[in-house]
Short mmCIF file of C-alpha atoms (C1' of nucleotides) in Angstrom, two decimals:
data_model
loop_
_atom_site.label_atom_id
_atom_site.label_comp_id
_atom_site.label_asym_id
_atom_site.label_seq_id
_atom_site.Cartn_x
_atom_site.Cartn_y
_atom_site.Cartn_z
CA MET A 1 149.62 91.88 87.76
CA PHE A 2 149.91 88.60 89.66
CA SER A 3 147.87 87.40 92.63
CA ARG A 4 149.58 87.63 95.99
CA ALA A 5 149.77 83.84 96.08
CA CYS A 6 151.68 83.96 92.82
CA GLU A 7 154.04 86.62 94.12
CA TYR A 8 154.87 84.48 97.14
CA GLY A 9 155.25 81.48 94.85
CA ILE A 10 157.78 83.21 92.63
CA ARG A 11 159.71 84.55 95.58
CA ALA A 12 159.75 81.11 97.21
CA CYS A 13 161.04 79.50 94.03
CA ILE A 14 163.79 82.06 93.61
CA HIS A 15 164.86 81.50 97.20
CA LEU A 16 164.77 77.73 96.73
CA ALA A 17 166.75 78.01 93.52
CA GLN A 18 169.51 79.80 95.35
CA ILE A 19 169.58 77.20 98.12
CA SER A 20 169.25 74.22 95.82
CA LYS A 21 172.06 75.45 93.64
CA GLU A 22 174.35 74.78 96.56
CA GLY A 23 172.84 71.38 97.16
CA GLY A 24 170.75 72.56 100.07
CA ARG A 25 167.13 72.37 101.07
CA SER A 26 164.81 74.80 102.85
CA SER A 27 161.99 74.10 105.29
CA LEU A 28 158.58 75.75 105.18
CA LYS A 29 159.49 78.01 108.09
CA ALA A 30 162.82 78.95 106.58
CA ILE A 31 161.21 79.79 103.26
CA ALA A 32 158.50 81.95 104.85
CA ALA A 33 161.17 83.77 106.83
CA ALA A 34 163.35 84.27 103.78
CA ILE A 35 160.63 85.77 101.65
CA ASP A 36 158.67 87.40 104.49
CA SER A 37 155.35 85.65 103.88
CA PRO A 38 152.65 84.11 106.12
CA VAL A 39 153.72 80.57 106.99
CA ALA A 40 150.44 78.70 106.58
CA PHE A 41 149.51 80.45 103.37
CA THR A 42 152.95 79.76 101.99
CA ALA A 43 152.47 76.08 102.83
CA LYS A 44 149.45 75.96 100.52
CA ILE A 45 151.35 77.54 97.70
CA LEU A 46 154.32 75.21 98.12
CA GLN A 47 151.92 72.26 98.03
CA THR A 48 150.58 73.49 94.73
CA LEU A 49 154.06 73.96 93.31
CA ALA A 50 155.06 70.47 94.49
CA ARG A 51 151.93 68.94 92.94
CA GLU A 52 152.80 70.64 89.68
CA GLU A 53 156.28 69.17 89.99
CA ILE A 54 158.05 72.50 89.95
CA ILE A 55 159.57 71.92 93.37
CA VAL A 56 160.14 68.74 95.37
CA SER A 57 158.88 68.22 98.91
CA VAL A 58 160.84 66.03 101.29
CA LYS A 59 159.06 64.85 104.42
CA GLY A 60 160.45 64.03 107.82
CA PRO A 61 163.32 65.46 109.82
CA ASN A 62 165.78 67.47 107.72
CA GLY A 63 163.01 67.60 105.14
CA GLY A 64 161.73 70.65 103.37
CA TYR A 65 161.61 71.78 99.79
CA GLU A 66 164.13 71.89 97.00
CA VAL A 67 164.44 72.28 93.27
CA GLU A 68 166.28 69.63 91.32
CA ALA A 69 169.56 71.25 90.38
CA SER A 70 169.42 69.79 86.89
CA ARG A 71 166.14 71.62 86.26
CA LEU A 72 167.18 75.09 87.39
CA ASP A 73 167.81 76.07 83.81
CA VAL A 74 164.62 74.49 82.56
CA ILE A 75 162.06 75.88 84.99
CA THR A 76 160.91 79.35 83.98
CA LEU A 77 158.93 82.02 85.75
CA ASP A 78 156.16 81.24 83.32
CA ASP A 79 155.90 77.71 84.71
CA ILE A 80 155.36 79.11 88.19
CA VAL A 81 152.81 81.72 87.16
CA ASP A 82 150.94 79.14 85.13
CA ALA A 83 150.83 76.73 88.08
CA ILE A 84 149.37 79.31 90.44
CA ASP A 85 147.47 81.93 88.43
CA GLY A 86 146.81 79.89 85.31
CA ASN A 87 146.98 81.45 81.89
CA SER A 88 144.51 84.26 82.55
CA ILE A 89 147.19 86.94 82.17
CA TYR A 90 147.80 86.00 78.58
CA ARG A 91 144.41 84.69 77.60
CA GLY A 92 141.95 87.08 79.16
CA CYS A 93 140.93 90.29 77.40
CA GLY A 94 142.42 93.45 78.89
CA LEU A 95 138.94 94.91 79.16
CA GLY A 96 137.38 91.75 80.53
CA LEU A 97 135.47 90.74 77.41
CA LYS A 98 134.57 87.07 77.11
CA HIS A 99 135.16 86.63 73.42
CA CYS A 100 137.78 89.12 72.40
CA ASN A 101 140.12 88.11 69.60
CA ALA A 102 141.81 89.43 66.50
CA LYS A 103 138.65 88.98 64.41
CA LYS A 104 136.34 90.57 66.96
CA PRO A 105 138.70 92.69 69.02
CA CYS A 106 138.01 95.07 71.87
CA PRO A 107 139.19 98.61 71.16
CA LEU A 108 142.49 97.91 72.88
CA HIS A 109 143.09 94.36 71.75
CA PHE A 110 146.20 94.95 69.70
CA GLN A 111 147.76 97.39 72.11
CA PHE A 112 147.31 94.90 74.96
CA LYS A 113 148.54 92.03 72.86
CA LYS A 114 151.86 93.72 72.28
CA ILE A 115 152.47 94.27 75.97
CA ARG A 116 151.31 90.82 76.92
CA ASP A 117 153.47 89.15 74.34
CA GLU A 118 156.42 90.91 75.84
CA LEU A 119 155.48 89.86 79.35
CA LYS A 120 155.07 86.31 78.11
CA GLU A 121 158.42 86.41 76.38
CA MET A 122 160.08 87.73 79.52
CA LEU A 123 158.54 85.10 81.80
CA GLN A 124 159.23 82.26 79.39
CA SER A 125 162.82 83.23 78.80
CA THR A 126 163.75 83.79 82.43
CA SER A 127 164.84 80.63 84.22
CA LEU A 128 165.23 80.13 87.94
CA ASN A 129 168.96 80.01 87.40
CA ASP A 130 168.86 83.45 85.80
CA VAL A 131 167.25 85.14 88.78
CA ALA A 132 169.00 83.13 91.47
CA THR A 133 172.35 84.35 90.19
CA GLY A 134 171.60 88.04 90.70
CA LEU A 135 170.36 87.23 94.18
CA HIS A 136 173.46 85.35 95.11
CA GLU A 137 175.68 88.17 93.96
CA GLY A 138 173.89 90.52 96.32
CA LEU A 139 172.45 92.53 93.47
CA ALA A 140 168.87 91.83 94.33
CA PHE A 141 166.62 91.26 97.32
CA LEU A 142 163.67 89.08 98.19
CA LYS A 143 162.14 90.83 101.13
CA ARG A 144 161.28 94.25 102.49
CA MET B 1 145.85 93.47 84.96
CA PHE B 2 143.04 95.82 85.97
CA SER B 3 140.28 95.27 88.53
CA ARG B 4 136.89 94.40 87.13
CA ALA B 5 135.63 97.81 88.22
CA CYS B 6 138.36 99.38 86.13
CA GLU B 7 137.52 97.24 83.12
CA TYR B 8 133.90 98.34 83.32
CA GLY B 9 135.03 101.91 83.78
CA ILE B 10 137.16 101.88 80.66
CA ARG B 11 134.45 100.22 78.61
CA ALA B 12 131.88 102.73 79.88
CA CYS B 13 134.12 105.65 78.96
CA ILE B 14 134.78 104.31 75.50
CA HIS B 15 131.06 103.89 74.96
CA LEU B 16 130.37 107.38 76.28
CA ALA B 17 133.09 108.83 74.08
CA GLN B 18 131.40 107.41 71.03
CA ILE B 19 128.00 108.78 72.06
CA SER B 20 129.33 112.14 73.22
CA LYS B 21 131.20 112.62 70.00
CA GLU B 22 127.83 112.90 68.29
CA GLY B 23 126.52 115.28 70.90
CA GLY B 24 124.55 112.58 72.69
CA ARG B 25 124.26 111.33 76.23
CA SER B 26 123.76 107.87 77.71
CA SER B 27 121.82 106.81 80.80
CA LEU B 28 123.07 104.36 83.39
CA LYS B 29 120.84 101.62 82.00
CA ALA B 30 121.92 102.31 78.43
CA ILE B 31 125.58 102.22 79.42
CA ALA B 32 125.25 98.97 81.34
CA ALA B 33 123.43 97.43 78.36
CA ALA B 34 126.05 98.69 75.91
CA ILE B 35 129.00 97.29 77.79
CA ASP B 36 127.20 94.29 79.31
CA SER B 37 127.85 95.08 82.97
CA PRO B 38 125.81 94.87 86.20
CA VAL B 39 123.70 98.04 86.47
CA ALA B 40 124.13 98.90 90.16
CA PHE B 41 127.84 98.20 90.17
CA THR B 42 128.27 100.29 87.07
CA ALA B 43 126.46 103.14 88.82
CA LYS B 44 129.14 103.19 91.52
CA ILE B 45 131.90 103.29 89.00
CA LEU B 46 130.27 106.10 87.03
CA GLN B 47 129.89 108.05 90.25
CA THR B 48 133.59 107.72 90.87
CA LEU B 49 134.42 108.82 87.34
CA ALA B 50 132.08 111.80 87.68
CA ARG B 51 133.63 112.77 91.02
CA GLU B 52 137.05 112.64 89.37
CA GLU B 53 135.66 114.87 86.64
CA ILE B 54 136.39 112.43 83.84
CA ILE B 55 132.74 112.20 82.88
CA VAL B 56 129.79 114.51 83.57
CA SER B 57 126.57 113.38 85.22
CA VAL B 58 123.31 115.07 84.32
CA LYS B 59 120.38 114.50 86.66
CA GLY B 60 116.71 114.48 85.91
CA PRO B 61 114.69 113.41 82.86
CA ASN B 62 116.80 112.97 79.74
CA GLY B 63 119.75 112.94 82.06
CA GLY B 64 122.59 110.48 82.05
CA TYR B 65 126.30 110.69 81.51
CA GLU B 66 128.47 112.30 78.89
CA VAL B 67 132.03 113.33 78.17
CA GLU B 68 132.68 116.91 77.19
CA ALA B 69 133.44 116.76 73.50
CA SER B 70 136.27 119.23 73.86
CA ARG B 71 138.04 116.88 76.25
CA LEU B 72 137.86 113.68 74.19
CA ASP B 73 141.38 114.25 73.00
CA VAL B 74 142.66 115.15 76.42
CA ILE B 75 141.30 112.32 78.53
CA THR B 76 143.51 109.25 78.38
CA LEU B 77 143.04 105.67 79.47
CA ASP B 78 145.59 106.39 82.14
CA ASP B 79 143.27 108.98 83.69
CA ILE B 80 140.53 106.37 83.98
CA VAL B 81 142.77 103.66 85.41
CA ASP B 82 144.22 106.11 87.89
CA ALA B 83 140.75 107.21 89.03
CA ILE B 84 139.60 103.65 89.70
CA ASP B 85 142.63 101.48 90.43
CA GLY B 86 145.04 104.18 91.50
CA ASN B 87 148.69 104.00 90.53
CA SER B 88 149.35 100.53 91.96
CA ILE B 89 150.02 99.07 88.52
CA TYR B 90 153.03 101.29 88.03
CA ARG B 91 154.16 101.75 91.58
CA GLY B 92 153.90 98.34 93.17
CA CYS B 93 156.70 95.79 92.88
CA GLY B 94 155.96 92.93 90.51
CA LEU B 95 156.81 90.47 93.27
CA GLY B 96 154.88 92.37 95.94
CA LEU B 97 157.87 93.73 97.84
CA LYS B 98 157.23 96.84 99.90
CA HIS B 99 160.45 98.66 99.22
CA CYS B 100 161.66 97.57 95.83
CA ASN B 101 163.55 100.11 93.77
CA ALA B 102 166.51 100.51 91.49
CA LYS B 103 168.93 100.69 94.43
CA LYS B 104 167.46 97.70 96.23
CA PRO B 105 165.70 95.82 93.46
CA CYS B 106 163.85 92.53 93.51
CA PRO B 107 165.36 89.98 91.11
CA LEU B 108 162.91 91.00 88.42
CA HIS B 109 162.79 94.72 89.01
CA PHE B 110 164.30 95.85 85.72
CA GLN B 111 162.46 93.33 83.60
CA PHE B 112 159.15 94.44 85.11
CA LYS B 113 160.03 98.07 84.77
CA LYS B 114 160.45 97.79 81.04
CA ILE B 115 157.04 96.22 80.56
CA ARG B 116 155.35 98.62 82.91
CA ASP B 117 156.86 101.64 81.26
CA GLU B 118 155.43 100.44 78.01
CA LEU B 119 152.02 99.89 79.53
CA LYS B 120 152.18 103.34 81.03
CA GLU B 121 153.20 104.85 77.72
CA MET B 122 150.36 103.08 75.96
CA LEU B 123 147.73 104.19 78.47
CA GLN B 124 148.99 107.75 78.60
CA SER B 125 149.17 108.15 74.86
CA THR B 126 145.78 106.66 74.07
CA SER B 127 142.93 109.18 74.26
CA LEU B 128 139.23 108.43 74.37
CA ASN B 129 139.01 109.81 70.87
CA ASP B 130 141.55 107.28 69.66
CA VAL B 131 139.60 104.27 70.84
CA ALA B 132 136.14 105.65 70.07
CA THR B 133 137.05 105.98 66.42
CA GLY B 134 137.82 102.30 65.91
CA LEU B 135 134.57 101.44 67.63
CA HIS B 136 132.52 103.71 65.42
CA GLU B 137 134.03 102.23 62.30
CA GLY B 138 132.85 98.80 63.35
CA LEU B 139 136.40 97.59 63.81
CA ALA B 140 136.08 96.88 67.48
CA PHE B 141 133.53 95.69 70.03
CA LEU B 142 132.63 96.46 73.61
CA LYS B 143 130.67 93.41 74.64
CA ARG B 144 130.61 89.66 74.39
"C1'" DT C 1 103.70 123.21 91.18
"C1'" DT C 2 103.48 118.60 90.37
"C1'" DT C 3 105.17 114.43 88.33
"C1'" DA C 4 108.22 111.44 86.10
"C1'" DT C 5 112.96 110.42 85.36
"C1'" DA C 6 117.58 110.14 86.75
"C1'" DT C 7 121.58 110.13 89.61
"C1'" DC C 8 123.51 109.90 94.62
"C1'" DG C 9 125.03 107.53 98.46
"C1'" DG C 10 124.73 104.57 102.39
"C1'" DA C 11 123.69 99.84 103.97
"C1'" DT C 12 123.85 95.25 102.89
"C1'" DA C 13 124.83 90.79 100.52
"C1'" DA C 14 127.54 87.52 97.88
"C1'" DA C 15 131.79 85.89 95.93
"C1'" DT C 16 136.55 85.50 95.86
"C1'" DA C 17 141.16 85.93 97.67
"C1'" DT C 18 143.92 85.76 101.55
"C1'" DG C 19 145.22 83.79 105.70
"C1'" DT C 20 144.86 80.41 109.94
"C1'" DC C 21 144.30 76.10 112.55
"C1'" DC C 22 144.78 71.50 113.49
"C1'" DG C 23 144.69 66.50 113.17
"C1'" DA C 24 146.66 62.97 110.06
"C1'" DC C 25 150.34 61.16 107.78
"C1'" DT C 26 155.35 60.39 106.47
"C1'" DT C 27 160.07 59.88 107.35
"C1'" DT C 28 164.51 60.19 109.60
"C1'" DA C 29 167.31 59.36 113.50
"C1'" DA C 30 168.06 57.92 118.06
"C1'" DT D 1 160.41 50.85 117.93
"C1'" DT D 2 159.61 55.27 119.22
"C1'" DA D 3 159.94 60.24 119.16
"C1'" DA D 4 160.68 64.34 116.79
"C1'" DA D 5 160.50 67.04 112.59
"C1'" DG D 6 158.29 67.98 108.84
"C1'" DT D 7 154.69 68.10 105.05
"C1'" DC D 8 149.51 67.25 103.65
"C1'" DG D 9 144.97 68.58 103.27
"C1'" DG D 10 140.50 69.81 104.89
"C1'" DA D 11 137.80 73.07 107.63
"C1'" DC D 12 137.48 77.47 109.20
"C1'" DA D 13 138.24 82.78 109.65
"C1'" DT D 14 139.05 87.28 107.77
"C1'" DA D 15 139.57 90.88 104.22
"C1'" DT D 16 138.68 92.66 99.89
"C1'" DT D 17 136.25 92.95 95.76
"C1'" DT D 18 132.16 92.66 93.36
"C1'" DA D 19 127.36 93.28 93.25
"C1'" DT D 20 122.60 94.62 94.98
"C1'" DC D 21 118.90 97.37 97.22
"C1'" DC D 22 116.48 101.32 98.34
"C1'" DG D 23 115.36 105.82 100.11
"C1'" DA D 24 116.99 110.60 99.26
"C1'" DT D 25 117.84 114.18 96.12
"C1'" DA D 26 117.98 116.83 91.88
"C1'" DT D 27 115.93 118.40 87.60
"C1'" DA D 28 113.34 118.86 83.31
"C1'" DA D 29 108.93 118.99 81.40
"C1'" DA D 30 104.02 119.06 81.63
#
DNA sequence: TTTATATCGGATAAATATGTCCGACTTTAA
DNA sequence: TTAAAGTCGGACATATTTATCCGATATAAA
């Protein structure tokens, strides 16, 4: 569904949301440990997310990454997916056709559209705050 | 959503369904031309589908591939996806966690589950006959 | 029985995704 | 001012997916 990079990205953001909510900050190493991902590869992804202004990077000692608390309700999973995987999940044809649309549809166009629209709706309506809450309450897990 | 191989596989099967419905047969070259896919790569995929007994390969002159007409209603898109991509779409965690389940869920487990169940339902309830019909009526397209 | 036509399957190549390494740069704190 | 902690970004390495090539094999028809 998503690329591995995107999976790590989402997990990292959820972790950061939880930390940031309490006014904290998490270093690259701490993030990789929290979400059980390769450190260097995670660094690349965090750089992308910082460039896209989804997270904030703080250099120097006691630095790391954080999410602005005021934006926890604004940033959605869709923002993260879009930053890393682009809009291919929504845009692309389910059967890989270049020019598939309602007027010239592939045989599964409308069936796929329904499912995709739901995925889109879910990603767009789920904020970092939403998922961080379940995590904090011990109802959900980010690794293993 | 699916691997490219799987996309080609589905398109090939839909094309074959249409041809087989009229008692015909289609050669590797004809299939690749019909669905606009690389010939040699398509050959591999067709071999897999034949090994999984979703399609039938006929060697020699006037040979090619076909789907048994009696099975057009039985074979579903899910069978094709399973033969090529396996069950990773349903099984795997949306966030890439190894051991994500209802008892120890990732923060998005239940949201993903809903969408996946729908995808599963769609793939399992759509037969080759279903999609071939729309194609034949000129309502849908397999290339470009 | 021969020939032409197809698929089969193993080896190989190219492209992309995933993952690593390291020197440069930035910033905080001593 | 300097040292330590941390990110940045480019080059490189590996794995997987996608794609190609070609000889072997099977089969129908002449």
